[in-house]
Amino acid sequence: MQTTRSDGPVKRFFKGVIIALGFILPGVSGGVLAAILGIYERLLGFMAHFRQNFKRDFWYFVPVGLGGIVGIALLSAPLEYLLAHWQVIVLWGFAGAIVGTLPALLQTASSQTPRDAADYGWFFGTLVISGGLLYFMSDIFGTLPANFWGFVVAGILIALGVLVPGLSPSNLLLILGLFTPMLTGFKNFDLLGVYLPIALGGMLSMILFSKGMDYLIHRFHSRVYHFILGIVVASTILILVPNSHAAESISYAGATWSTLLFSVLALAIGTGLGYWMSRLEIKYK
């Protein structure tokens, strides 16, 4: 699907609203939604060659950015409410959405070269190391504060969700303890405390990583994707594991059989939704 000049500013605004889902929903990638809406390649080209494409693309993406801001503000309040009242069910649904994308990631990882022993080494090594680092992150590095600089980190991760195909940054933000404070800031329209640092982090990520990620994916495609798979699987497992070391963790205290039943149902629905979304990405990308 190619973007055409018939995409007027109003249409691009609503595309931004939809893409905002990928910024705040664990298991959903902003890159996936951008691909479905036909602006993925142009967006990546803009980020990777910002100075060359600034005149052509900056004003094109202004309505998309404004739509993203509005979408985030509208969606944050209901998502915060769901996490506050049905945390276990919602997080199992998020985990299912991530699990549903794994077949497409596996397919992409071996799409250029056959999977070999080194790929398995990258996957299992990243799974174990990143899992340990994420689980004990607060003990090793200290708690990442939900302040200006913490949200700069959040912005970097959110931008990586667009730069790195299939990577959903929200599950990492959950583990880092930034997800709920971010939603609260979005809901309250905290422009200086939340929106601004996240925007700065996103721009910094684009400047630092867009060309490098493009180079790595083209030069070491299989290795990079198995590295990504390791992080995705580790972070997904940790979403569902209570962690006394984490600032923000799932809690099964007070969970009933009905809670567990609805959690399994949410896992199944999320898996189906994630699988469907990943198939759409492959179709339109």
Short mmCIF file of C-alpha atoms in Angstrom, two decimals:
data_model
loop_
_atom_site.label_atom_id
_atom_site.label_comp_id
_atom_site.label_asym_id
_atom_site.label_seq_id
_atom_site.Cartn_x
_atom_site.Cartn_y
_atom_site.Cartn_z
CA MET A 1 0.00 0.00 0.00
CA GLN A 2 1.54 3.25 -1.06
CA THR A 3 0.83 6.64 0.40
CA THR A 4 -0.48 9.14 -2.12
CA ARG A 5 -1.10 12.84 -2.17
CA SER A 6 -4.83 12.12 -1.84
CA ASP A 7 -4.12 11.62 1.87
CA GLY A 8 -5.37 14.99 3.05
CA PRO A 9 -4.47 16.45 6.46
CA VAL A 10 -7.75 15.28 8.06
CA LYS A 11 -7.17 11.71 6.91
CA ARG A 12 -3.57 11.82 8.13
CA PHE A 13 -4.78 13.18 11.48
CA PHE A 14 -7.01 10.13 12.00
CA LYS A 15 -4.17 7.86 10.92
CA GLY A 16 -2.16 9.42 13.74
CA VAL A 17 -4.98 8.67 16.20
CA ILE A 18 -4.89 4.99 15.18
CA ILE A 19 -1.09 4.77 15.30
CA ALA A 20 -1.27 6.10 18.88
CA LEU A 21 -2.58 2.64 19.84
CA GLY A 22 0.89 1.27 19.13
CA PHE A 23 2.45 3.73 21.56
CA ILE A 24 0.38 2.79 24.61
CA LEU A 25 -0.92 -0.77 24.09
CA PRO A 26 1.52 -3.56 25.02
CA GLY A 27 1.73 -6.09 22.21
CA VAL A 28 0.91 -3.54 19.52
CA SER A 29 3.67 -1.96 17.46
CA GLY A 30 3.35 1.53 16.06
CA GLY A 31 5.32 0.30 13.05
CA VAL A 32 2.68 -2.37 12.38
CA LEU A 33 -0.14 0.18 12.35
CA ALA A 34 1.86 2.62 10.23
CA ALA A 35 2.45 -0.19 7.71
CA ILE A 36 -1.25 -1.05 7.59
CA LEU A 37 -2.12 2.62 7.04
CA GLY A 38 0.41 2.96 4.22
CA ILE A 39 2.86 5.47 5.71
CA TYR A 40 5.51 3.13 7.19
CA GLU A 41 8.10 3.42 4.42
CA ARG A 42 7.76 7.18 4.10
CA LEU A 43 8.00 7.57 7.88
CA LEU A 44 11.17 5.47 8.07
CA GLY A 45 12.66 7.37 5.14
CA PHE A 46 11.88 10.65 6.90
CA MET A 47 13.51 9.47 10.14
CA ALA A 48 16.58 7.95 8.51
CA HIS A 49 17.18 10.91 6.16
CA PHE A 50 15.73 13.75 8.20
CA ARG A 51 17.72 16.61 6.69
CA GLN A 52 17.31 15.46 3.10
CA ASN A 53 13.56 14.84 3.41
CA PHE A 54 12.67 17.63 5.84
CA LYS A 55 11.18 20.00 3.28
CA ARG A 56 9.10 17.27 1.63
CA ASP A 57 7.91 15.34 4.68
CA PHE A 58 7.82 17.58 7.76
CA TRP A 59 4.46 19.22 7.06
CA TYR A 60 3.11 15.94 5.72
CA PHE A 61 3.62 14.32 9.13
CA VAL A 62 2.45 17.26 11.28
CA PRO A 63 -1.23 16.11 11.12
CA VAL A 64 -0.10 12.55 11.89
CA GLY A 65 1.77 13.78 14.95
CA LEU A 66 -1.16 15.88 16.14
CA GLY A 67 -3.47 12.90 15.69
CA GLY A 68 -1.08 10.78 17.71
CA ILE A 69 -1.13 13.28 20.57
CA VAL A 70 -4.94 13.43 20.57
CA GLY A 71 -5.21 9.63 20.29
CA ILE A 72 -2.89 9.12 23.23
CA ALA A 73 -4.83 11.63 25.35
CA LEU A 74 -8.18 9.97 24.51
CA LEU A 75 -7.04 6.37 25.02
CA SER A 76 -4.94 6.78 28.15
CA ALA A 77 -7.81 7.33 30.61
CA PRO A 78 -9.79 4.14 29.77
CA LEU A 79 -6.59 2.07 29.66
CA GLU A 80 -5.50 3.41 33.06
CA TYR A 81 -8.95 2.53 34.45
CA LEU A 82 -8.79 -1.02 33.08
CA LEU A 83 -5.34 -1.60 34.57
CA ALA A 84 -6.47 -0.25 37.94
CA HIS A 85 -9.56 -2.48 38.15
CA TRP A 86 -8.76 -5.57 36.06
CA GLN A 87 -4.96 -5.63 36.00
CA VAL A 88 -4.49 -9.40 35.76
CA ILE A 89 -7.01 -9.86 32.94
CA VAL A 90 -5.71 -6.87 30.98
CA LEU A 91 -2.04 -7.89 31.29
CA TRP A 92 -2.79 -11.46 30.20
CA GLY A 93 -4.57 -9.99 27.18
CA PHE A 94 -1.53 -7.83 26.43
CA ALA A 95 0.75 -10.86 26.76
CA GLY A 96 -1.47 -12.74 24.32
CA ALA A 97 -1.19 -9.91 21.81
CA ILE A 98 2.60 -10.20 21.98
CA VAL A 99 2.51 -14.01 21.69
CA GLY A 100 0.36 -13.65 18.58
CA THR A 101 3.08 -11.66 16.83
CA LEU A 102 5.82 -14.26 17.47
CA PRO A 103 5.09 -16.46 14.40
CA ALA A 104 5.49 -13.44 12.12
CA LEU A 105 8.69 -12.41 13.91
CA LEU A 106 10.06 -15.95 13.55
CA GLN A 107 9.17 -15.93 9.86
CA THR A 108 10.79 -12.53 9.36
CA ALA A 109 13.92 -13.59 11.28
CA SER A 110 14.66 -16.40 8.83
CA SER A 111 13.27 -14.74 5.69
CA GLN A 112 16.69 -13.88 4.20
CA THR A 113 18.95 -16.66 5.49
CA PRO A 114 18.20 -20.07 7.05
CA ARG A 115 18.25 -20.18 10.84
CA ASP A 116 21.59 -21.53 12.14
CA ALA A 117 23.28 -22.33 15.45
CA ALA A 118 24.46 -18.74 15.89
CA ASP A 119 20.86 -17.50 15.61
CA TYR A 120 19.78 -19.90 18.36
CA GLY A 121 22.71 -18.67 20.43
CA TRP A 122 21.65 -15.05 19.97
CA PHE A 123 18.05 -15.89 20.89
CA PHE A 124 18.68 -17.98 24.01
CA GLY A 125 21.57 -15.75 25.13
CA THR A 126 19.42 -12.63 24.81
CA LEU A 127 16.46 -14.38 26.45
CA VAL A 128 18.46 -15.35 29.55
CA ILE A 129 20.55 -12.18 29.86
CA SER A 130 17.77 -9.69 29.12
CA GLY A 131 15.34 -11.63 31.32
CA GLY A 132 17.76 -11.48 34.24
CA LEU A 133 18.58 -7.82 33.66
CA LEU A 134 14.93 -6.82 33.37
CA TYR A 135 13.87 -8.84 36.43
CA PHE A 136 16.61 -7.42 38.65
CA MET A 137 16.86 -4.05 36.90
CA SER A 138 15.82 -2.00 39.92
CA ASP A 139 18.36 -3.83 42.10
CA ILE A 140 21.16 -3.45 39.56
CA PHE A 141 20.54 0.06 38.26
CA GLY A 142 18.13 1.46 40.81
CA THR A 143 14.51 2.45 40.14
CA LEU A 144 13.98 4.43 36.98
CA PRO A 145 12.12 7.51 38.21
CA ALA A 146 8.94 8.68 36.52
CA ASN A 147 10.37 12.15 35.98
CA PHE A 148 11.54 14.19 32.99
CA TRP A 149 14.56 11.99 32.25
CA GLY A 150 12.65 8.78 32.87
CA PHE A 151 10.12 9.83 30.26
CA VAL A 152 12.95 10.70 27.85
CA VAL A 153 13.90 7.00 28.11
CA ALA A 154 10.24 6.12 27.49
CA GLY A 155 10.29 8.26 24.34
CA ILE A 156 13.42 6.48 23.11
CA LEU A 157 11.73 3.09 23.58
CA ILE A 158 8.50 4.24 21.92
CA ALA A 159 10.42 5.44 18.86
CA LEU A 160 12.25 2.10 18.73
CA GLY A 161 8.81 0.48 18.42
CA VAL A 162 8.57 2.19 15.02
CA LEU A 163 12.21 1.73 14.00
CA VAL A 164 12.41 -1.97 14.95
CA PRO A 165 9.73 -4.01 13.15
CA GLY A 166 7.54 -6.00 15.53
CA LEU A 167 8.95 -4.53 18.75
CA SER A 168 6.30 -3.31 21.20
CA PRO A 169 7.87 -0.87 23.70
CA SER A 170 4.97 -0.82 26.17
CA ASN A 171 5.83 -4.19 27.73
CA LEU A 172 9.31 -2.83 28.50
CA LEU A 173 7.75 0.30 30.01
CA LEU A 174 5.60 -1.91 32.24
CA ILE A 175 8.69 -3.65 33.60
CA LEU A 176 10.52 -0.34 34.06
CA GLY A 177 7.60 1.04 36.07
CA LEU A 178 6.96 3.89 33.64
CA PHE A 179 3.80 2.66 31.95
CA THR A 180 1.12 3.72 34.47
CA PRO A 181 2.79 7.09 35.27
CA MET A 182 3.01 7.69 31.52
CA LEU A 183 -0.71 6.95 31.10
CA THR A 184 -1.54 9.30 33.99
CA GLY A 185 0.54 12.07 32.42
CA PHE A 186 -1.11 11.51 29.04
CA LYS A 187 -4.56 11.54 30.60
CA ASN A 188 -3.84 14.77 32.47
CA PHE A 189 -2.32 16.31 29.33
CA ASP A 190 0.96 17.03 31.16
CA LEU A 191 2.66 18.75 28.24
CA LEU A 192 5.92 19.72 29.97
CA GLY A 193 6.32 16.77 32.34
CA VAL A 194 5.36 13.89 30.04
CA TYR A 195 4.62 14.86 26.41
CA LEU A 196 7.73 17.02 25.98
CA PRO A 197 10.34 14.54 27.33
CA ILE A 198 8.76 11.66 25.42
CA ALA A 199 8.88 13.74 22.22
CA LEU A 200 12.52 14.64 22.90
CA GLY A 201 13.37 11.00 23.58
CA GLY A 202 11.64 9.96 20.37
CA MET A 203 13.58 12.50 18.32
CA LEU A 204 16.83 11.48 20.01
CA SER A 205 16.12 7.84 19.21
CA MET A 206 15.47 8.67 15.57
CA ILE A 207 18.70 10.65 15.32
CA LEU A 208 20.85 8.05 17.06
CA PHE A 209 19.38 4.76 15.89
CA SER A 210 17.50 5.11 12.59
CA LYS A 211 20.49 4.78 10.27
CA GLY A 212 22.24 2.31 12.55
CA MET A 213 19.20 0.07 12.79
CA ASP A 214 18.72 0.24 9.03
CA TYR A 215 22.38 -0.82 8.58
CA LEU A 216 22.20 -3.66 11.14
CA ILE A 217 18.97 -5.09 9.79
CA HIS A 218 20.34 -5.13 6.23
CA ARG A 219 23.80 -6.42 7.21
CA PHE A 220 22.93 -8.82 10.08
CA HIS A 221 19.24 -9.39 9.47
CA SER A 222 18.85 -12.81 11.08
CA ARG A 223 21.05 -12.03 14.10
CA VAL A 224 19.21 -8.76 14.84
CA TYR A 225 15.80 -10.39 14.68
CA HIS A 226 16.79 -13.26 16.95
CA PHE A 227 18.14 -10.67 19.38
CA ILE A 228 14.77 -8.88 19.20
CA LEU A 229 12.93 -12.19 19.71
CA GLY A 230 14.91 -12.86 22.87
CA ILE A 231 13.96 -9.47 24.34
CA VAL A 232 10.31 -9.84 23.30
CA VAL A 233 9.92 -13.31 24.83
CA ALA A 234 11.74 -12.34 28.05
CA SER A 235 9.73 -9.16 28.56
CA THR A 236 6.44 -10.95 27.80
CA ILE A 237 7.13 -13.64 30.42
CA LEU A 238 8.02 -10.98 32.97
CA ILE A 239 4.72 -9.16 32.41
CA LEU A 240 2.94 -12.19 33.91
CA VAL A 241 5.42 -12.96 36.72
CA PRO A 242 5.04 -11.11 40.04
CA ASN A 243 8.25 -9.22 40.75
CA SER A 244 8.95 -7.68 44.14
CA HIS A 245 12.01 -6.00 42.59
CA ALA A 246 9.98 -4.06 40.01
CA ALA A 247 8.31 -0.72 40.55
CA GLU A 248 5.24 -1.86 38.60
CA SER A 249 4.35 -5.55 38.58
CA ILE A 250 1.37 -7.84 38.21
CA SER A 251 -0.26 -8.97 41.44
CA TYR A 252 -2.40 -12.09 41.80
CA ALA A 253 -3.49 -11.16 45.34
CA GLY A 254 -7.24 -11.61 45.62
CA ALA A 255 -7.53 -13.29 42.20
CA THR A 256 -10.48 -15.69 41.94
CA TRP A 257 -11.17 -18.60 39.62
CA SER A 258 -13.29 -16.29 37.48
CA THR A 259 -10.34 -13.89 37.24
CA LEU A 260 -8.10 -16.70 36.04
CA LEU A 261 -10.76 -17.91 33.59
CA PHE A 262 -11.21 -14.46 32.08
CA SER A 263 -7.42 -14.05 32.00
CA VAL A 264 -7.05 -17.20 29.90
CA LEU A 265 -9.86 -15.96 27.65
CA ALA A 266 -8.11 -12.58 27.32
CA LEU A 267 -4.87 -14.40 26.50
CA ALA A 268 -6.61 -16.31 23.70
CA ILE A 269 -8.32 -13.20 22.30
CA GLY A 270 -5.08 -11.20 22.52
CA THR A 271 -3.16 -13.96 20.76
CA GLY A 272 -5.67 -14.00 17.92
CA LEU A 273 -5.62 -10.22 17.64
CA GLY A 274 -1.81 -10.10 17.67
CA TYR A 275 -1.62 -12.80 15.01
CA TRP A 276 -4.13 -10.98 12.81
CA MET A 277 -2.28 -7.67 13.18
CA SER A 278 1.06 -9.27 12.30
CA ARG A 279 -0.46 -10.88 9.20
CA LEU A 280 -1.75 -7.47 8.14
CA GLU A 281 1.72 -5.99 8.60
CA ILE A 282 3.24 -8.65 6.33
CA LYS A 283 0.51 -8.01 3.76
CA TYR A 284 0.84 -4.23 3.62
CA LYS A 285 4.48 -3.57 4.52
#
